[in-house]
Amino acid sequence: MPVILKAEGVEKQYGNEKTGVHALRGIDLEIEEGMFYAIIGKSGSGKSTLLHILGGLDKPTKGAIFLEGENISALRGNALALVRRRRIGFVFQSYNLLEEHTVMENILLPIHLDGRVQDVKFVDQVVDALGIRDKLSSYPDELSGGQKQRVAIARALAPKPAILLADEPTGNLDDKTSREVMELLGKSAREFGQTMVLVTHDREIASQADRVVTITDGRIQSIQEGKYGY
């Protein structure tokens, strides 16, 4: 499989050299196209920091991030914003849906912000895969937590990003709904050939990925096959 996202010698330090916090220490990681990766670690291990740097939401202190061969950690301003909007999909714990917009309007928002024409057939496939067709005219305050997260996943997938990044997407959900959302994430990754990187502290959730990357004290401890690894 070709490498779609690569971290090369990535370090992240907050504060000065003597008293600062080293969140990441020399991370080297290759994400293969079409694969589902889970990054797991205890609180404070650096897993969310790594995800944010992989997605261009934060800058490494040292090292570089390459997306489809382009050094996105060297980009600034509008150029970086364009990469995040067009080539990276994000799913967060907090959903980040716009309450005054319907489900469909929320799903299509990134496409419309970019001035692009939606791929109607693809959006329909995403909506059906996530089981939210009967909610398209509803507003976020009419949805359960699990339904909101499904909408957030659909919104991230709709622009056809090169990679989807998910930061503790089941953190606000009960166990049953968490399992459902994880199954849908896995199904989406495989059905649409979507490269996906998910951060979680839950080993059972992580095991559903193709690859499980364990981080300890800002370093990669291991990379192992998950439930669907091959």
mmCIF file with all atom_site columns, C-alpha atoms in Angstrom:
data_model
loop_
_atom_site.group_PDB
_atom_site.id
_atom_site.type_symbol
_atom_site.label_atom_id
_atom_site.label_alt_id
_atom_site.label_comp_id
_atom_site.label_asym_id
_atom_site.label_entity_id
_atom_site.label_seq_id
_atom_site.pdbx_PDB_ins_code
_atom_site.Cartn_x
_atom_site.Cartn_y
_atom_site.Cartn_z
_atom_site.occupancy
_atom_site.B_iso_or_equiv
_atom_site.pdbx_formal_charge
_atom_site.auth_seq_id
_atom_site.auth_comp_id
_atom_site.auth_asym_id
_atom_site.auth_atom_id
_atom_site.pdbx_PDB_model_num
ATOM 1   C CA . MET A 1 1   ? 0.000   0.000  0.000  1.00 0.00 ? 1   MET A CA 1
ATOM 2   C CA . PRO A 1 2   ? 1.351   3.499  -0.799 1.00 0.00 ? 2   PRO A CA 1
ATOM 3   C CA . VAL A 1 3   ? 2.086   5.805  2.149  1.00 0.00 ? 3   VAL A CA 1
ATOM 4   C CA . ILE A 1 4   ? -0.403  8.690  2.240  1.00 0.00 ? 4   ILE A CA 1
ATOM 5   C CA . LEU A 1 5   ? 0.646   10.391 5.496  1.00 0.00 ? 5   LEU A CA 1
ATOM 6   C CA . LYS A 1 6   ? 4.065   10.394 7.118  1.00 0.00 ? 6   LYS A CA 1
ATOM 7   C CA . ALA A 1 7   ? 5.499   11.807 10.338 1.00 0.00 ? 7   ALA A CA 1
ATOM 8   C CA . GLU A 1 8   ? 9.259   12.206 10.201 1.00 0.00 ? 8   GLU A CA 1
ATOM 9   C CA . GLY A 1 9   ? 11.238  12.951 13.375 1.00 0.00 ? 9   GLY A CA 1
ATOM 10  C CA . VAL A 1 10  ? 8.307   14.791 14.933 1.00 0.00 ? 10  VAL A CA 1
ATOM 11  C CA . GLU A 1 11  ? 8.838   16.409 18.321 1.00 0.00 ? 11  GLU A CA 1
ATOM 12  C CA . LYS A 1 12  ? 6.537   18.726 20.245 1.00 0.00 ? 12  LYS A CA 1
ATOM 13  C CA . GLN A 1 13  ? 7.647   20.768 23.194 1.00 0.00 ? 13  GLN A CA 1
ATOM 14  C CA . TYR A 1 14  ? 5.601   23.228 25.225 1.00 0.00 ? 14  TYR A CA 1
ATOM 15  C CA . GLY A 1 15  ? 7.612   25.835 27.119 1.00 0.00 ? 15  GLY A CA 1
ATOM 16  C CA . ASN A 1 16  ? 11.398  26.179 27.232 1.00 0.00 ? 16  ASN A CA 1
ATOM 17  C CA . GLU A 1 17  ? 14.029  23.454 27.017 1.00 0.00 ? 17  GLU A CA 1
ATOM 18  C CA . LYS A 1 18  ? 14.673  23.165 30.760 1.00 0.00 ? 18  LYS A CA 1
ATOM 19  C CA . THR A 1 19  ? 11.197  23.401 32.283 1.00 0.00 ? 19  THR A CA 1
ATOM 20  C CA . GLY A 1 20  ? 8.971   22.693 29.294 1.00 0.00 ? 20  GLY A CA 1
ATOM 21  C CA . VAL A 1 21  ? 6.863   19.621 28.590 1.00 0.00 ? 21  VAL A CA 1
ATOM 22  C CA . HIS A 1 22  ? 7.940   17.221 25.841 1.00 0.00 ? 22  HIS A CA 1
ATOM 23  C CA . ALA A 1 23  ? 4.638   15.937 24.449 1.00 0.00 ? 23  ALA A CA 1
ATOM 24  C CA . LEU A 1 24  ? 6.213   14.066 21.510 1.00 0.00 ? 24  LEU A CA 1
ATOM 25  C CA . ARG A 1 25  ? 9.752   12.718 21.238 1.00 0.00 ? 25  ARG A CA 1
ATOM 26  C CA . GLY A 1 26  ? 11.009  11.738 17.773 1.00 0.00 ? 26  GLY A CA 1
ATOM 27  C CA . ILE A 1 27  ? 7.886   10.240 16.211 1.00 0.00 ? 27  ILE A CA 1
ATOM 28  C CA . ASP A 1 28  ? 8.349   8.379  12.931 1.00 0.00 ? 28  ASP A CA 1
ATOM 29  C CA . LEU A 1 29  ? 5.103   6.985  11.520 1.00 0.00 ? 29  LEU A CA 1
ATOM 30  C CA . GLU A 1 30  ? 3.846   5.959  8.085  1.00 0.00 ? 30  GLU A CA 1
ATOM 31  C CA . ILE A 1 31  ? 0.106   5.742  7.377  1.00 0.00 ? 31  ILE A CA 1
ATOM 32  C CA . GLU A 1 32  ? -0.725  3.535  4.412  1.00 0.00 ? 32  GLU A CA 1
ATOM 33  C CA . GLU A 1 33  ? -3.503  4.490  2.011  1.00 0.00 ? 33  GLU A CA 1
ATOM 34  C CA . GLY A 1 34  ? -6.863  2.817  2.594  1.00 0.00 ? 34  GLY A CA 1
ATOM 35  C CA . MET A 1 35  ? -5.949  1.542  6.056  1.00 0.00 ? 35  MET A CA 1
ATOM 36  C CA . PHE A 1 36  ? -7.661  2.138  9.413  1.00 0.00 ? 36  PHE A CA 1
ATOM 37  C CA . TYR A 1 37  ? -5.202  3.069  12.193 1.00 0.00 ? 37  TYR A CA 1
ATOM 38  C CA . ALA A 1 38  ? -5.916  3.501  15.899 1.00 0.00 ? 38  ALA A CA 1
ATOM 39  C CA . ILE A 1 39  ? -3.526  5.481  18.109 1.00 0.00 ? 39  ILE A CA 1
ATOM 40  C CA . ILE A 1 40  ? -3.845  4.414  21.724 1.00 0.00 ? 40  ILE A CA 1
ATOM 41  C CA . GLY A 1 41  ? -2.266  5.587  24.961 1.00 0.00 ? 41  GLY A CA 1
ATOM 42  C CA . LYS A 1 42  ? -2.996  6.785  28.455 1.00 0.00 ? 42  LYS A CA 1
ATOM 43  C CA . SER A 1 43  ? -3.998  10.374 29.216 1.00 0.00 ? 43  SER A CA 1
ATOM 44  C CA . GLY A 1 44  ? -0.970  12.609 28.648 1.00 0.00 ? 44  GLY A CA 1
ATOM 45  C CA . SER A 1 45  ? 0.810   10.098 26.416 1.00 0.00 ? 45  SER A CA 1
ATOM 46  C CA . GLY A 1 46  ? 0.800   12.511 23.450 1.00 0.00 ? 46  GLY A CA 1
ATOM 47  C CA . LYS A 1 47  ? -1.730  10.714 21.253 1.00 0.00 ? 47  LYS A CA 1
ATOM 48  C CA . SER A 1 48  ? -4.061  13.693 20.704 1.00 0.00 ? 48  SER A CA 1
ATOM 49  C CA . THR A 1 49  ? -1.092  16.021 20.193 1.00 0.00 ? 49  THR A CA 1
ATOM 50  C CA . LEU A 1 50  ? 0.158   13.693 17.469 1.00 0.00 ? 50  LEU A CA 1
ATOM 51  C CA . LEU A 1 51  ? -3.249  13.581 15.782 1.00 0.00 ? 51  LEU A CA 1
ATOM 52  C CA . HIS A 1 52  ? -3.508  17.382 15.787 1.00 0.00 ? 52  HIS A CA 1
ATOM 53  C CA . ILE A 1 53  ? -0.035  17.680 14.268 1.00 0.00 ? 53  ILE A CA 1
ATOM 54  C CA . LEU A 1 54  ? -0.840  15.017 11.650 1.00 0.00 ? 54  LEU A CA 1
ATOM 55  C CA . GLY A 1 55  ? -3.911  17.070 10.677 1.00 0.00 ? 55  GLY A CA 1
ATOM 56  C CA . GLY A 1 56  ? -2.167  20.436 10.529 1.00 0.00 ? 56  GLY A CA 1
ATOM 57  C CA . LEU A 1 57  ? -4.054  21.772 13.556 1.00 0.00 ? 57  LEU A CA 1
ATOM 58  C CA . ASP A 1 58  ? -0.759  22.185 15.426 1.00 0.00 ? 58  ASP A CA 1
ATOM 59  C CA . LYS A 1 59  ? 2.876   22.597 14.405 1.00 0.00 ? 59  LYS A CA 1
ATOM 60  C CA . PRO A 1 60  ? 5.714   20.284 15.412 1.00 0.00 ? 60  PRO A CA 1
ATOM 61  C CA . THR A 1 61  ? 8.648   21.829 17.280 1.00 0.00 ? 61  THR A CA 1
ATOM 62  C CA . LYS A 1 62  ? 10.914  19.646 15.158 1.00 0.00 ? 62  LYS A CA 1
ATOM 63  C CA . GLY A 1 63  ? 10.339  17.275 12.261 1.00 0.00 ? 63  GLY A CA 1
ATOM 64  C CA . ALA A 1 64  ? 7.786   17.326 9.451  1.00 0.00 ? 64  ALA A CA 1
ATOM 65  C CA . ILE A 1 65  ? 4.440   15.934 8.316  1.00 0.00 ? 65  ILE A CA 1
ATOM 66  C CA . PHE A 1 66  ? 4.015   14.843 4.698  1.00 0.00 ? 66  PHE A CA 1
ATOM 67  C CA . LEU A 1 67  ? 0.527   14.409 3.198  1.00 0.00 ? 67  LEU A CA 1
ATOM 68  C CA . GLU A 1 68  ? 0.621   12.747 -0.219 1.00 0.00 ? 68  GLU A CA 1
ATOM 69  C CA . GLY A 1 69  ? 4.290   13.783 -0.419 1.00 0.00 ? 69  GLY A CA 1
ATOM 70  C CA . GLU A 1 70  ? 3.716   17.448 0.485  1.00 0.00 ? 70  GLU A CA 1
ATOM 71  C CA . ASN A 1 71  ? 5.298   18.895 3.627  1.00 0.00 ? 71  ASN A CA 1
ATOM 72  C CA . ILE A 1 72  ? 2.160   20.391 5.183  1.00 0.00 ? 72  ILE A CA 1
ATOM 73  C CA . SER A 1 73  ? 3.990   21.359 8.385  1.00 0.00 ? 73  SER A CA 1
ATOM 74  C CA . ALA A 1 74  ? 5.801   23.997 6.322  1.00 0.00 ? 74  ALA A CA 1
ATOM 75  C CA . LEU A 1 75  ? 2.538   25.597 5.156  1.00 0.00 ? 75  LEU A CA 1
ATOM 76  C CA . ARG A 1 76  ? 1.023   28.715 6.704  1.00 0.00 ? 76  ARG A CA 1
ATOM 77  C CA . GLY A 1 77  ? -2.212  30.694 6.604  1.00 0.00 ? 77  GLY A CA 1
ATOM 78  C CA . ASN A 1 78  ? -4.552  30.152 3.675  1.00 0.00 ? 78  ASN A CA 1
ATOM 79  C CA . ALA A 1 79  ? -2.429  27.415 2.119  1.00 0.00 ? 79  ALA A CA 1
ATOM 80  C CA . LEU A 1 80  ? -2.666  25.305 5.279  1.00 0.00 ? 80  LEU A CA 1
ATOM 81  C CA . ALA A 1 81  ? -6.379  26.084 5.729  1.00 0.00 ? 81  ALA A CA 1
ATOM 82  C CA . LEU A 1 82  ? -7.019  24.904 2.170  1.00 0.00 ? 82  LEU A CA 1
ATOM 83  C CA . VAL A 1 83  ? -5.258  21.585 2.802  1.00 0.00 ? 83  VAL A CA 1
ATOM 84  C CA . ARG A 1 84  ? -7.261  21.007 5.973  1.00 0.00 ? 84  ARG A CA 1
ATOM 85  C CA . ARG A 1 85  ? -10.540 21.856 4.252  1.00 0.00 ? 85  ARG A CA 1
ATOM 86  C CA . ARG A 1 86  ? -10.008 19.848 1.074  1.00 0.00 ? 86  ARG A CA 1
ATOM 87  C CA . ARG A 1 87  ? -7.787  16.936 2.001  1.00 0.00 ? 87  ARG A CA 1
ATOM 88  C CA . ILE A 1 88  ? -8.333  16.188 5.695  1.00 0.00 ? 88  ILE A CA 1
ATOM 89  C CA . GLY A 1 89  ? -11.598 15.243 7.408  1.00 0.00 ? 89  GLY A CA 1
ATOM 90  C CA . PHE A 1 90  ? -11.946 15.709 11.172 1.00 0.00 ? 90  PHE A CA 1
ATOM 91  C CA . VAL A 1 91  ? -14.278 14.024 13.658 1.00 0.00 ? 91  VAL A CA 1
ATOM 92  C CA . PHE A 1 92  ? -14.154 15.288 17.238 1.00 0.00 ? 92  PHE A CA 1
ATOM 93  C CA . GLN A 1 93  ? -15.691 14.214 20.529 1.00 0.00 ? 93  GLN A CA 1
ATOM 94  C CA . SER A 1 94  ? -17.784 17.395 20.683 1.00 0.00 ? 94  SER A CA 1
ATOM 95  C CA . TYR A 1 95  ? -19.519 16.937 17.260 1.00 0.00 ? 95  TYR A CA 1
ATOM 96  C CA . ASN A 1 96  ? -19.194 20.682 16.370 1.00 0.00 ? 96  ASN A CA 1
ATOM 97  C CA . LEU A 1 97  ? -22.515 20.779 14.506 1.00 0.00 ? 97  LEU A CA 1
ATOM 98  C CA . LEU A 1 98  ? -24.203 24.101 13.732 1.00 0.00 ? 98  LEU A CA 1
ATOM 99  C CA . GLU A 1 99  ? -27.457 24.119 15.691 1.00 0.00 ? 99  GLU A CA 1
ATOM 100 C CA . GLU A 1 100 ? -29.276 26.502 13.320 1.00 0.00 ? 100 GLU A CA 1
ATOM 101 C CA . HIS A 1 101 ? -28.686 24.247 10.313 1.00 0.00 ? 101 HIS A CA 1
ATOM 102 C CA . THR A 1 102 ? -30.358 20.973 9.360  1.00 0.00 ? 102 THR A CA 1
ATOM 103 C CA . VAL A 1 103 ? -28.490 17.685 9.258  1.00 0.00 ? 103 VAL A CA 1
ATOM 104 C CA . MET A 1 104 ? -28.088 17.873 5.475  1.00 0.00 ? 104 MET A CA 1
ATOM 105 C CA . GLU A 1 105 ? -26.885 21.473 5.646  1.00 0.00 ? 105 GLU A CA 1
ATOM 106 C CA . ASN A 1 106 ? -24.295 20.458 8.247  1.00 0.00 ? 106 ASN A CA 1
ATOM 107 C CA . ILE A 1 107 ? -23.106 17.565 6.078  1.00 0.00 ? 107 ILE A CA 1
ATOM 108 C CA . LEU A 1 108 ? -22.695 19.757 3.001  1.00 0.00 ? 108 LEU A CA 1
ATOM 109 C CA . LEU A 1 109 ? -21.164 22.738 4.827  1.00 0.00 ? 109 LEU A CA 1
ATOM 110 C CA . PRO A 1 110 ? -17.471 21.982 4.068  1.00 0.00 ? 110 PRO A CA 1
ATOM 111 C CA . ILE A 1 111 ? -18.276 21.438 0.377  1.00 0.00 ? 111 ILE A CA 1
ATOM 112 C CA . HIS A 1 112 ? -20.193 24.705 0.113  1.00 0.00 ? 112 HIS A CA 1
ATOM 113 C CA . LEU A 1 113 ? -17.531 26.651 2.040  1.00 0.00 ? 113 LEU A CA 1
ATOM 114 C CA . ASP A 1 114 ? -15.019 25.454 -0.527 1.00 0.00 ? 114 ASP A CA 1
ATOM 115 C CA . GLY A 1 115 ? -17.265 26.562 -3.409 1.00 0.00 ? 115 GLY A CA 1
ATOM 116 C CA . ARG A 1 116 ? -17.458 23.058 -4.832 1.00 0.00 ? 116 ARG A CA 1
ATOM 117 C CA . VAL A 1 117 ? -20.390 21.151 -6.305 1.00 0.00 ? 117 VAL A CA 1
ATOM 118 C CA . GLN A 1 118 ? -21.418 18.170 -4.221 1.00 0.00 ? 118 GLN A CA 1
ATOM 119 C CA . ASP A 1 119 ? -21.160 14.628 -5.529 1.00 0.00 ? 119 ASP A CA 1
ATOM 120 C CA . VAL A 1 120 ? -24.833 13.776 -4.963 1.00 0.00 ? 120 VAL A CA 1
ATOM 121 C CA . LYS A 1 121 ? -24.379 10.033 -5.484 1.00 0.00 ? 121 LYS A CA 1
ATOM 122 C CA . PHE A 1 122 ? -21.461 9.826  -3.052 1.00 0.00 ? 122 PHE A CA 1
ATOM 123 C CA . VAL A 1 123 ? -23.214 11.893 -0.360 1.00 0.00 ? 123 VAL A CA 1
ATOM 124 C CA . ASP A 1 124 ? -26.262 9.620  -0.727 1.00 0.00 ? 124 ASP A CA 1
ATOM 125 C CA . GLN A 1 125 ? -24.026 6.574  -0.225 1.00 0.00 ? 125 GLN A CA 1
ATOM 126 C CA . VAL A 1 126 ? -22.502 8.101  2.920  1.00 0.00 ? 126 VAL A CA 1
ATOM 127 C CA . VAL A 1 127 ? -25.924 9.032  4.332  1.00 0.00 ? 127 VAL A CA 1
ATOM 128 C CA . ASP A 1 128 ? -27.240 5.511  3.741  1.00 0.00 ? 128 ASP A CA 1
ATOM 129 C CA . ALA A 1 129 ? -24.111 3.838  5.132  1.00 0.00 ? 129 ALA A CA 1
ATOM 130 C CA . LEU A 1 130 ? -24.465 5.840  8.354  1.00 0.00 ? 130 LEU A CA 1
ATOM 131 C CA . GLY A 1 131 ? -28.221 5.280  8.613  1.00 0.00 ? 131 GLY A CA 1
ATOM 132 C CA . ILE A 1 132 ? -29.262 8.931  8.880  1.00 0.00 ? 132 ILE A CA 1
ATOM 133 C CA . ARG A 1 133 ? -31.455 9.404  5.801  1.00 0.00 ? 133 ARG A CA 1
ATOM 134 C CA . ASP A 1 134 ? -34.561 9.876  7.946  1.00 0.00 ? 134 ASP A CA 1
ATOM 135 C CA . LYS A 1 135 ? -32.809 12.660 9.887  1.00 0.00 ? 135 LYS A CA 1
ATOM 136 C CA . LEU A 1 136 ? -31.696 14.903 7.014  1.00 0.00 ? 136 LEU A CA 1
ATOM 137 C CA . SER A 1 137 ? -34.301 17.598 7.676  1.00 0.00 ? 137 SER A CA 1
ATOM 138 C CA . SER A 1 138 ? -33.863 17.457 11.471 1.00 0.00 ? 138 SER A CA 1
ATOM 139 C CA . TYR A 1 139 ? -31.815 19.904 13.546 1.00 0.00 ? 139 TYR A CA 1
ATOM 140 C CA . PRO A 1 140 ? -28.975 18.872 15.888 1.00 0.00 ? 140 PRO A CA 1
ATOM 141 C CA . ASP A 1 141 ? -30.998 19.505 19.061 1.00 0.00 ? 141 ASP A CA 1
ATOM 142 C CA . GLU A 1 142 ? -33.460 16.864 17.849 1.00 0.00 ? 142 GLU A CA 1
ATOM 143 C CA . LEU A 1 143 ? -30.771 14.161 17.663 1.00 0.00 ? 143 LEU A CA 1
ATOM 144 C CA . SER A 1 144 ? -29.246 11.765 20.180 1.00 0.00 ? 144 SER A CA 1
ATOM 145 C CA . GLY A 1 145 ? -25.504 11.803 20.832 1.00 0.00 ? 145 GLY A CA 1
ATOM 146 C CA . GLY A 1 146 ? -24.967 8.814  18.576 1.00 0.00 ? 146 GLY A CA 1
ATOM 147 C CA . GLN A 1 147 ? -26.947 10.417 15.765 1.00 0.00 ? 147 GLN A CA 1
ATOM 148 C CA . LYS A 1 148 ? -24.966 13.651 16.115 1.00 0.00 ? 148 LYS A CA 1
ATOM 149 C CA . GLN A 1 149 ? -21.722 11.724 15.808 1.00 0.00 ? 149 GLN A CA 1
ATOM 150 C CA . ARG A 1 150 ? -23.020 9.957  12.694 1.00 0.00 ? 150 ARG A CA 1
ATOM 151 C CA . VAL A 1 151 ? -23.752 13.370 11.164 1.00 0.00 ? 151 VAL A CA 1
ATOM 152 C CA . ALA A 1 152 ? -20.258 14.563 12.117 1.00 0.00 ? 152 ALA A CA 1
ATOM 153 C CA . ILE A 1 153 ? -18.754 11.499 10.413 1.00 0.00 ? 153 ILE A CA 1
ATOM 154 C CA . ALA A 1 154 ? -20.886 12.093 7.300  1.00 0.00 ? 154 ALA A CA 1
ATOM 155 C CA . ARG A 1 155 ? -19.763 15.731 7.201  1.00 0.00 ? 155 ARG A CA 1
ATOM 156 C CA . ALA A 1 156 ? -16.120 14.650 7.390  1.00 0.00 ? 156 ALA A CA 1
ATOM 157 C CA . LEU A 1 157 ? -16.531 12.049 4.628  1.00 0.00 ? 157 LEU A CA 1
ATOM 158 C CA . ALA A 1 158 ? -18.656 14.112 2.212  1.00 0.00 ? 158 ALA A CA 1
ATOM 159 C CA . PRO A 1 159 ? -15.799 16.207 0.708  1.00 0.00 ? 159 PRO A CA 1
ATOM 160 C CA . LYS A 1 160 ? -13.871 12.966 -0.063 1.00 0.00 ? 160 LYS A CA 1
ATOM 161 C CA . PRO A 1 161 ? -10.787 13.816 2.010  1.00 0.00 ? 161 PRO A CA 1
ATOM 162 C CA . ALA A 1 162 ? -7.465  12.074 1.478  1.00 0.00 ? 162 ALA A CA 1
ATOM 163 C CA . ILE A 1 163 ? -7.541  11.056 5.150  1.00 0.00 ? 163 ILE A CA 1
ATOM 164 C CA . LEU A 1 164 ? -10.004 11.111 8.041  1.00 0.00 ? 164 LEU A CA 1
ATOM 165 C CA . LEU A 1 165 ? -8.776  11.908 11.568 1.00 0.00 ? 165 LEU A CA 1
ATOM 166 C CA . ALA A 1 166 ? -10.944 11.138 14.605 1.00 0.00 ? 166 ALA A CA 1
ATOM 167 C CA . ASP A 1 167 ? -10.074 12.307 18.136 1.00 0.00 ? 167 ASP A CA 1
ATOM 168 C CA . GLU A 1 168 ? -11.851 10.203 20.809 1.00 0.00 ? 168 GLU A CA 1
ATOM 169 C CA . PRO A 1 169 ? -15.074 10.201 18.710 1.00 0.00 ? 169 PRO A CA 1
ATOM 170 C CA . THR A 1 170 ? -16.908 7.938  21.175 1.00 0.00 ? 170 THR A CA 1
ATOM 171 C CA . GLY A 1 171 ? -15.823 9.827  24.299 1.00 0.00 ? 171 GLY A CA 1
ATOM 172 C CA . ASN A 1 172 ? -19.277 11.342 24.969 1.00 0.00 ? 172 ASN A CA 1
ATOM 173 C CA . LEU A 1 173 ? -21.262 8.194  24.139 1.00 0.00 ? 173 LEU A CA 1
ATOM 174 C CA . ASP A 1 174 ? -22.471 5.225  26.160 1.00 0.00 ? 174 ASP A CA 1
ATOM 175 C CA . ASP A 1 175 ? -20.962 1.782  25.568 1.00 0.00 ? 175 ASP A CA 1
ATOM 176 C CA . LYS A 1 176 ? -23.672 0.537  23.202 1.00 0.00 ? 176 LYS A CA 1
ATOM 177 C CA . THR A 1 177 ? -23.627 3.690  21.076 1.00 0.00 ? 177 THR A CA 1
ATOM 178 C CA . SER A 1 178 ? -19.818 3.713  21.119 1.00 0.00 ? 178 SER A CA 1
ATOM 179 C CA . ARG A 1 179 ? -19.762 0.224  19.630 1.00 0.00 ? 179 ARG A CA 1
ATOM 180 C CA . GLU A 1 180 ? -22.266 1.259  16.969 1.00 0.00 ? 180 GLU A CA 1
ATOM 181 C CA . VAL A 1 181 ? -20.260 4.357  16.023 1.00 0.00 ? 181 VAL A CA 1
ATOM 182 C CA . MET A 1 182 ? -17.028 2.343  15.854 1.00 0.00 ? 182 MET A CA 1
ATOM 183 C CA . GLU A 1 183 ? -18.678 -0.244 13.620 1.00 0.00 ? 183 GLU A CA 1
ATOM 184 C CA . LEU A 1 184 ? -19.865 2.569  11.360 1.00 0.00 ? 184 LEU A CA 1
ATOM 185 C CA . LEU A 1 185 ? -16.406 4.143  11.253 1.00 0.00 ? 185 LEU A CA 1
ATOM 186 C CA . GLY A 1 186 ? -14.892 0.812  10.290 1.00 0.00 ? 186 GLY A CA 1
ATOM 187 C CA . LYS A 1 187 ? -17.602 0.188  7.717  1.00 0.00 ? 187 LYS A CA 1
ATOM 188 C CA . SER A 1 188 ? -17.105 3.669  6.247  1.00 0.00 ? 188 SER A CA 1
ATOM 189 C CA . ALA A 1 189 ? -13.357 3.202  6.046  1.00 0.00 ? 189 ALA A CA 1
ATOM 190 C CA . ARG A 1 190 ? -13.696 -0.062 4.184  1.00 0.00 ? 190 ARG A CA 1
ATOM 191 C CA . GLU A 1 191 ? -16.745 0.724  2.051  1.00 0.00 ? 191 GLU A CA 1
ATOM 192 C CA . PHE A 1 192 ? -15.321 4.004  0.756  1.00 0.00 ? 192 PHE A CA 1
ATOM 193 C CA . GLY A 1 193 ? -11.639 3.012  0.795  1.00 0.00 ? 193 GLY A CA 1
ATOM 194 C CA . GLN A 1 194 ? -11.060 5.810  3.295  1.00 0.00 ? 194 GLN A CA 1
ATOM 195 C CA . THR A 1 195 ? -7.743  6.141  5.094  1.00 0.00 ? 195 THR A CA 1
ATOM 196 C CA . MET A 1 196 ? -8.536  6.738  8.761  1.00 0.00 ? 196 MET A CA 1
ATOM 197 C CA . VAL A 1 197 ? -6.594  7.529  11.934 1.00 0.00 ? 197 VAL A CA 1
ATOM 198 C CA . LEU A 1 198 ? -8.455  7.365  15.237 1.00 0.00 ? 198 LEU A CA 1
ATOM 199 C CA . VAL A 1 199 ? -7.238  8.315  18.715 1.00 0.00 ? 199 VAL A CA 1
ATOM 200 C CA . THR A 1 200 ? -8.648  6.451  21.716 1.00 0.00 ? 200 THR A CA 1
ATOM 201 C CA . HIS A 1 201 ? -7.691  5.296  25.209 1.00 0.00 ? 201 HIS A CA 1
ATOM 202 C CA . ASP A 1 202 ? -9.884  2.186  24.848 1.00 0.00 ? 202 ASP A CA 1
ATOM 203 C CA . ARG A 1 203 ? -8.044  -0.956 23.721 1.00 0.00 ? 203 ARG A CA 1
ATOM 204 C CA . GLU A 1 204 ? -11.257 -2.737 22.736 1.00 0.00 ? 204 GLU A CA 1
ATOM 205 C CA . ILE A 1 205 ? -12.169 0.130  20.408 1.00 0.00 ? 205 ILE A CA 1
ATOM 206 C CA . ALA A 1 206 ? -8.615  0.288  19.060 1.00 0.00 ? 206 ALA A CA 1
ATOM 207 C CA . SER A 1 207 ? -8.589  -3.440 18.302 1.00 0.00 ? 207 SER A CA 1
ATOM 208 C CA . GLN A 1 208 ? -11.167 -2.890 15.552 1.00 0.00 ? 208 GLN A CA 1
ATOM 209 C CA . ALA A 1 209 ? -8.617  -1.046 13.413 1.00 0.00 ? 209 ALA A CA 1
ATOM 210 C CA . ASP A 1 210 ? -6.203  -2.564 10.887 1.00 0.00 ? 210 ASP A CA 1
ATOM 211 C CA . ARG A 1 211 ? -3.179  -1.239 12.801 1.00 0.00 ? 211 ARG A CA 1
ATOM 212 C CA . VAL A 1 212 ? -2.880  -0.245 16.468 1.00 0.00 ? 212 VAL A CA 1
ATOM 213 C CA . VAL A 1 213 ? -0.176  2.313  17.324 1.00 0.00 ? 213 VAL A CA 1
ATOM 214 C CA . THR A 1 214 ? 0.613   2.484  21.057 1.00 0.00 ? 214 THR A CA 1
ATOM 215 C CA . ILE A 1 215 ? 2.167   5.691  22.400 1.00 0.00 ? 215 ILE A CA 1
ATOM 216 C CA . THR A 1 216 ? 3.861   6.013  25.793 1.00 0.00 ? 216 THR A CA 1
ATOM 217 C CA . ASP A 1 217 ? 5.445   9.237  27.076 1.00 0.00 ? 217 ASP A CA 1
ATOM 218 C CA . GLY A 1 218 ? 5.491   10.798 23.622 1.00 0.00 ? 218 GLY A CA 1
ATOM 219 C CA . ARG A 1 219 ? 7.134   7.843  21.905 1.00 0.00 ? 219 ARG A CA 1
ATOM 220 C CA . ILE A 1 220 ? 5.764   5.034  19.752 1.00 0.00 ? 220 ILE A CA 1
ATOM 221 C CA . GLN A 1 221 ? 5.980   1.882  21.826 1.00 0.00 ? 221 GLN A CA 1
ATOM 222 C CA . SER A 1 222 ? 4.576   -0.556 19.280 1.00 0.00 ? 222 SER A CA 1
ATOM 223 C CA . ILE A 1 223 ? 2.619   -0.956 16.037 1.00 0.00 ? 223 ILE A CA 1
ATOM 224 C CA . GLN A 1 224 ? 0.504   -4.093 15.927 1.00 0.00 ? 224 GLN A CA 1
ATOM 225 C CA . GLU A 1 225 ? -2.277  -5.602 13.850 1.00 0.00 ? 225 GLU A CA 1
ATOM 226 C CA . GLY A 1 226 ? -5.829  -4.965 15.022 1.00 0.00 ? 226 GLY A CA 1
ATOM 227 C CA . LYS A 1 227 ? -8.926  -7.094 14.523 1.00 0.00 ? 227 LYS A CA 1
ATOM 228 C CA . TYR A 1 228 ? -8.949  -6.399 10.788 1.00 0.00 ? 228 TYR A CA 1
ATOM 229 C CA . GLY A 1 229 ? -5.182  -6.299 10.351 1.00 0.00 ? 229 GLY A CA 1
ATOM 230 C CA . TYR A 1 230 ? -3.570  -8.207 7.532  1.00 0.00 ? 230 TYR A CA 1
#
